[in-house]
């Protein structure tokens, strides 16, 4: 089962770009001492991609290389993985899968101020409207470990960090199975 052999849990924080994954993960690291792995950064720094997608202006991630790179690290537990996709990681890696969600107009403003436009902007807004990441998470992991959290305001971020910090300390204190 998930979690067996780990003394601290592994979390996946996913959601459409701009929903606040990296911001939430950074604060969660401060609160818990867990280790944050930003998969986008890892792909860039280690070259775990198959080139550049001109239309969507992003690297074409090589999922096998990413999973190979992370396997040993995940085994040790205590990792927060941050990525806008979730269907290619081994299911056994995660004890909790968090899906951040943001109101469309708020997300639109965030992505615009990040410089997104054209198909990249449209694609991401549609991704959020159709709850693509929530559906992907539910299709890829047991439903009971998938937690959807709203991320519209800074108050939402604080509450989410509190909820996740409590979840993590409860996980460590759970009766071992
Ligand atoms: P992601 O990693 O999901 O792409 P970021 O954490 O980089 O998202 O956040 C994108 C931008 O939106 C940042 O400027 C961040 O400060 C802002 N932001 C994210 N979530 C919230 C929120 N819940 N309330 C206010 N601002 C937010
Ligand atoms: Mn990010």
mmCIF file of N, CA, C and O in Angstrom, residues 65-117:
data_model
loop_
_atom_site.group_PDB
_atom_site.id
_atom_site.type_symbol
_atom_site.label_atom_id
_atom_site.label_comp_id
_atom_site.label_asym_id
_atom_site.label_seq_id
_atom_site.Cartn_x
_atom_site.Cartn_y
_atom_site.Cartn_z
ATOM 1 N N UNK A 65 12.050 9.829 -18.180
ATOM 2 C CA UNK A 65 13.265 10.380 -17.575
ATOM 3 C C UNK A 65 12.963 11.033 -16.228
ATOM 4 O O UNK A 65 13.731 10.897 -15.271
ATOM 5 N N UNK A 66 11.829 11.732 -16.140
ATOM 6 C CA UNK A 66 11.453 12.386 -14.881
ATOM 7 C C UNK A 66 11.213 11.335 -13.803
ATOM 8 O O UNK A 66 11.712 11.458 -12.671
ATOM 9 N N UNK A 67 10.492 10.281 -14.143
ATOM 10 C CA UNK A 67 10.202 9.239 -13.139
ATOM 11 C C UNK A 67 11.483 8.524 -12.710
ATOM 12 O O UNK A 67 11.661 8.241 -11.523
ATOM 13 N N UNK A 68 12.383 8.257 -13.650
ATOM 14 C CA UNK A 68 13.659 7.626 -13.292
ATOM 15 C C UNK A 68 14.450 8.519 -12.341
ATOM 16 O O UNK A 68 15.038 8.054 -11.366
ATOM 17 N N UNK A 69 14.450 9.813 -12.643
ATOM 18 C CA UNK A 69 15.198 10.775 -11.834
ATOM 19 C C UNK A 69 14.672 10.826 -10.400
ATOM 20 O O UNK A 69 15.432 10.986 -9.447
ATOM 21 N N UNK A 70 13.346 10.677 -10.252
ATOM 22 C CA UNK A 70 12.725 10.873 -8.939
ATOM 23 C C UNK A 70 12.570 9.601 -8.110
ATOM 24 O O UNK A 70 12.353 9.677 -6.897
ATOM 25 N N UNK A 71 12.680 8.439 -8.733
ATOM 26 C CA UNK A 71 12.336 7.180 -8.057
ATOM 27 C C UNK A 71 12.993 7.023 -6.675
ATOM 28 O O UNK A 71 12.304 6.796 -5.677
ATOM 29 N N UNK A 72 14.297 7.159 -6.594
ATOM 30 C CA UNK A 72 14.996 6.944 -5.318
ATOM 31 C C UNK A 72 14.606 7.996 -4.283
ATOM 32 O O UNK A 72 14.462 7.695 -3.095
ATOM 33 N N UNK A 73 14.444 9.229 -4.742
ATOM 34 C CA UNK A 73 14.077 10.321 -3.839
ATOM 35 C C UNK A 73 12.700 10.067 -3.236
ATOM 36 O O UNK A 73 12.481 10.238 -2.036
ATOM 37 N N UNK A 74 11.755 9.616 -4.061
ATOM 38 C CA UNK A 74 10.389 9.395 -3.591
ATOM 39 C C UNK A 74 10.329 8.262 -2.585
ATOM 40 O O UNK A 74 9.535 8.290 -1.646
ATOM 41 N N UNK A 75 11.168 7.282 -2.784
ATOM 42 C CA UNK A 75 11.198 6.126 -1.888
ATOM 43 C C UNK A 75 11.479 6.542 -0.441
ATOM 44 O O UNK A 75 10.963 5.957 0.501
ATOM 45 N N UNK A 76 12.297 7.581 -0.268
ATOM 46 C CA UNK A 76 12.644 8.039 1.070
ATOM 47 C C UNK A 76 11.521 8.761 1.790
ATOM 48 O O UNK A 76 11.561 8.925 3.007
ATOM 49 N N UNK A 77 10.511 9.232 1.069
ATOM 50 C CA UNK A 77 9.387 9.943 1.672
ATOM 51 C C UNK A 77 9.709 11.400 1.985
ATOM 52 O O UNK A 77 10.841 11.857 1.836
ATOM 53 N N UNK A 78 8.683 12.130 2.426
ATOM 54 C CA UNK A 78 8.858 13.523 2.823
ATOM 55 C C UNK A 78 9.022 14.498 1.674
ATOM 56 O O UNK A 78 9.625 15.557 1.831
ATOM 57 N N UNK A 79 8.440 14.151 0.517
ATOM 58 C CA UNK A 79 8.615 14.976 -0.683
ATOM 59 C C UNK A 79 7.281 15.588 -1.115
ATOM 60 O O UNK A 79 6.241 14.923 -1.088
ATOM 61 N N UNK A 80 7.329 16.850 -1.518
ATOM 62 C CA UNK A 80 6.181 17.493 -2.150
ATOM 63 C C UNK A 80 6.530 17.708 -3.622
ATOM 64 O O UNK A 80 7.442 18.471 -3.946
ATOM 65 N N UNK A 81 5.810 17.029 -4.498
ATOM 66 C CA UNK A 81 6.036 17.176 -5.933
ATOM 67 C C UNK A 81 5.046 18.210 -6.468
ATOM 68 O O UNK A 81 3.848 18.152 -6.172
ATOM 69 N N UNK A 82 5.542 19.137 -7.255
ATOM 70 C CA UNK A 82 4.772 20.275 -7.775
ATOM 71 C C UNK A 82 4.785 20.188 -9.298
ATOM 72 O O UNK A 82 5.838 20.365 -9.924
ATOM 73 N N UNK A 83 3.623 19.856 -9.883
ATOM 74 C CA UNK A 83 3.566 19.778 -11.357
ATOM 75 C C UNK A 83 2.135 19.900 -11.871
ATOM 76 O O UNK A 83 1.208 19.411 -11.226
ATOM 77 N N UNK A 84 2.007 20.484 -13.049
ATOM 78 C CA UNK A 84 0.676 20.668 -13.658
ATOM 79 C C UNK A 84 0.238 19.449 -14.470
ATOM 80 O O UNK A 84 -0.387 19.587 -15.527
ATOM 81 N N UNK A 85 0.574 18.283 -13.958
ATOM 82 C CA UNK A 85 0.145 17.031 -14.581
ATOM 83 C C UNK A 85 0.330 15.979 -13.527
ATOM 84 O O UNK A 85 1.090 16.193 -12.579
ATOM 85 N N UNK A 86 -0.391 14.868 -13.651
ATOM 86 C CA UNK A 86 -0.277 13.877 -12.572
ATOM 87 C C UNK A 86 -0.475 12.448 -13.034
ATOM 88 O O UNK A 86 -0.383 11.530 -12.233
ATOM 89 N N UNK A 87 -0.708 12.224 -14.324
ATOM 90 C CA UNK A 87 -1.106 10.877 -14.752
ATOM 91 C C UNK A 87 0.067 9.956 -15.066
ATOM 92 O O UNK A 87 -0.136 8.789 -15.360
ATOM 93 N N UNK A 88 1.297 10.454 -14.990
ATOM 94 C CA UNK A 88 2.425 9.605 -15.394
ATOM 95 C C UNK A 88 3.323 9.201 -14.227
ATOM 96 O O UNK A 88 4.269 8.448 -14.397
ATOM 97 N N UNK A 89 3.018 9.701 -13.023
ATOM 98 C CA UNK A 89 3.792 9.282 -11.854
ATOM 99 C C UNK A 89 3.235 7.943 -11.355
ATOM 100 O O UNK A 89 2.033 7.725 -11.431
ATOM 101 N N UNK A 90 4.103 7.076 -10.786
ATOM 102 C CA UNK A 90 3.572 5.834 -10.215
ATOM 103 C C UNK A 90 2.603 6.154 -9.071
ATOM 104 O O UNK A 90 2.901 7.000 -8.221
ATOM 105 N N UNK A 91 1.479 5.467 -9.062
ATOM 106 C CA UNK A 91 0.443 5.691 -8.055
ATOM 107 C C UNK A 91 0.990 5.516 -6.636
ATOM 108 O O UNK A 91 0.640 6.262 -5.722
ATOM 109 N N UNK A 92 1.897 4.533 -6.466
ATOM 110 C CA UNK A 92 2.416 4.205 -5.130
ATOM 111 C C UNK A 92 3.270 5.310 -4.514
ATOM 112 O O UNK A 92 3.550 5.287 -3.321
ATOM 113 N N UNK A 93 3.673 6.284 -5.304
ATOM 114 C CA UNK A 93 4.519 7.353 -4.770
ATOM 115 C C UNK A 93 3.802 8.227 -3.758
ATOM 116 O O UNK A 93 4.431 8.800 -2.870
ATOM 117 N N UNK A 94 2.484 8.421 -3.905
ATOM 118 C CA UNK A 94 1.822 9.501 -3.179
ATOM 119 C C UNK A 94 0.826 9.036 -2.125
ATOM 120 O O UNK A 94 0.054 8.108 -2.339
ATOM 121 N N UNK A 95 0.858 9.743 -0.995
ATOM 122 C CA UNK A 95 -0.102 9.524 0.087
ATOM 123 C C UNK A 95 -1.244 10.530 -0.001
ATOM 124 O O UNK A 95 -2.298 10.313 0.582
ATOM 125 N N UNK A 96 -1.005 11.640 -0.684
ATOM 126 C CA UNK A 96 -2.054 12.648 -0.866
ATOM 127 C C UNK A 96 -1.809 13.364 -2.196
ATOM 128 O O UNK A 96 -0.669 13.690 -2.535
ATOM 129 N N UNK A 97 -2.898 13.580 -2.935
ATOM 130 C CA UNK A 97 -2.829 14.304 -4.206
ATOM 131 C C UNK A 97 -3.728 15.528 -4.074
ATOM 132 O O UNK A 97 -4.950 15.410 -3.953
ATOM 133 N N UNK A 98 -3.107 16.700 -4.042
ATOM 134 C CA UNK A 98 -3.818 17.961 -3.864
ATOM 135 C C UNK A 98 -4.029 18.599 -5.233
ATOM 136 O O UNK A 98 -3.076 18.750 -5.999
ATOM 137 N N UNK A 99 -5.274 18.961 -5.526
ATOM 138 C CA UNK A 99 -5.578 19.648 -6.787
ATOM 139 C C UNK A 99 -6.021 21.070 -6.451
ATOM 140 O O UNK A 99 -7.074 21.265 -5.837
ATOM 141 N N UNK A 100 -5.211 22.053 -6.806
ATOM 142 C CA UNK A 100 -5.577 23.450 -6.564
ATOM 143 C C UNK A 100 -6.485 23.932 -7.688
ATOM 144 O O UNK A 100 -6.264 23.604 -8.860
ATOM 145 N N UNK A 101 -7.491 24.718 -7.302
ATOM 146 C CA UNK A 101 -8.455 25.213 -8.290
ATOM 147 C C UNK A 101 -8.673 26.708 -8.092
ATOM 148 O O UNK A 101 -8.700 27.192 -6.957
ATOM 149 N N UNK A 102 -8.828 27.419 -9.200
ATOM 150 C CA UNK A 102 -8.969 28.876 -9.147
ATOM 151 C C UNK A 102 -10.100 29.319 -10.061
ATOM 152 O O UNK A 102 -10.259 28.790 -11.171
ATOM 153 N N UNK A 103 -10.848 30.295 -9.581
ATOM 154 C CA UNK A 103 -11.898 30.917 -10.378
ATOM 155 C C UNK A 103 -11.312 31.384 -11.724
ATOM 156 O O UNK A 103 -10.223 31.949 -11.771
ATOM 157 N N UNK A 104 -12.058 31.160 -12.808
ATOM 158 C CA UNK A 104 -11.518 31.420 -14.158
ATOM 159 C C UNK A 104 -11.061 32.854 -14.387
ATOM 160 O O UNK A 104 -10.041 33.081 -15.025
ATOM 161 N N UNK A 105 -11.838 33.829 -13.896
ATOM 162 C CA UNK A 105 -11.453 35.212 -14.182
ATOM 163 C C UNK A 105 -10.202 35.595 -13.377
ATOM 164 O O UNK A 105 -9.345 36.333 -13.876
ATOM 165 N N UNK A 106 -10.106 35.073 -12.167
ATOM 166 C CA UNK A 106 -8.897 35.321 -11.362
ATOM 167 C C UNK A 106 -7.685 34.678 -12.038
ATOM 168 O O UNK A 106 -6.621 35.287 -12.184
ATOM 169 N N UNK A 107 -7.874 33.447 -12.494
ATOM 170 C CA UNK A 107 -6.763 32.742 -13.155
ATOM 171 C C UNK A 107 -6.351 33.468 -14.434
ATOM 172 O O UNK A 107 -5.155 33.598 -14.733
ATOM 173 N N UNK A 108 -7.347 33.945 -15.177
ATOM 174 C CA UNK A 108 -7.067 34.679 -16.406
ATOM 175 C C UNK A 108 -6.147 35.866 -16.124
ATOM 176 O O UNK A 108 -5.150 36.081 -16.827
ATOM 177 N N UNK A 109 -6.465 36.624 -15.071
ATOM 178 C CA UNK A 109 -5.635 37.787 -14.718
ATOM 179 C C UNK A 109 -4.226 37.358 -14.306
ATOM 180 O O UNK A 109 -3.243 37.985 -14.702
ATOM 181 N N UNK A 110 -4.131 36.297 -13.522
ATOM 182 C CA UNK A 110 -2.800 35.825 -13.103
ATOM 183 C C UNK A 110 -1.950 35.422 -14.300
ATOM 184 O O UNK A 110 -0.772 35.756 -14.376
ATOM 185 N N UNK A 111 -2.552 34.686 -15.230
ATOM 186 C CA UNK A 111 -1.777 34.199 -16.375
ATOM 187 C C UNK A 111 -1.419 35.330 -17.331
ATOM 188 O O UNK A 111 -0.326 35.354 -17.904
ATOM 189 N N UNK A 112 -2.321 36.292 -17.472
ATOM 190 C CA UNK A 112 -2.030 37.452 -18.316
ATOM 191 C C UNK A 112 -0.851 38.238 -17.734
ATOM 192 O O UNK A 112 0.067 38.616 -18.461
ATOM 193 N N UNK A 113 -0.863 38.423 -16.405
ATOM 194 C CA UNK A 113 0.253 39.195 -15.835
ATOM 195 C C UNK A 113 1.539 38.385 -15.842
ATOM 196 O O UNK A 113 2.630 38.950 -15.712
ATOM 197 N N UNK A 114 1.452 37.101 -16.041
ATOM 198 C CA UNK A 114 2.645 36.276 -16.223
ATOM 199 C C UNK A 114 3.107 36.294 -17.685
ATOM 200 O O UNK A 114 4.095 35.643 -18.032
ATOM 201 N N UNK A 115 2.346 36.988 -18.537
ATOM 202 C CA UNK A 115 2.740 37.122 -19.935
ATOM 203 C C UNK A 115 2.165 36.055 -20.865
ATOM 204 O O UNK A 115 2.528 35.992 -22.038
ATOM 205 N N UNK A 116 1.265 35.236 -20.335
ATOM 206 C CA UNK A 116 0.647 34.224 -21.196
ATOM 207 C C UNK A 116 -0.336 34.896 -22.152
ATOM 208 O O UNK A 116 -1.089 35.771 -21.764
ATOM 209 N N UNK A 117 -0.318 34.456 -23.411
ATOM 210 C CA UNK A 117 -1.328 34.934 -24.372
ATOM 211 C C UNK A 117 -1.541 33.882 -25.448
ATOM 212 O O UNK A 117 -0.880 32.849 -25.437
#
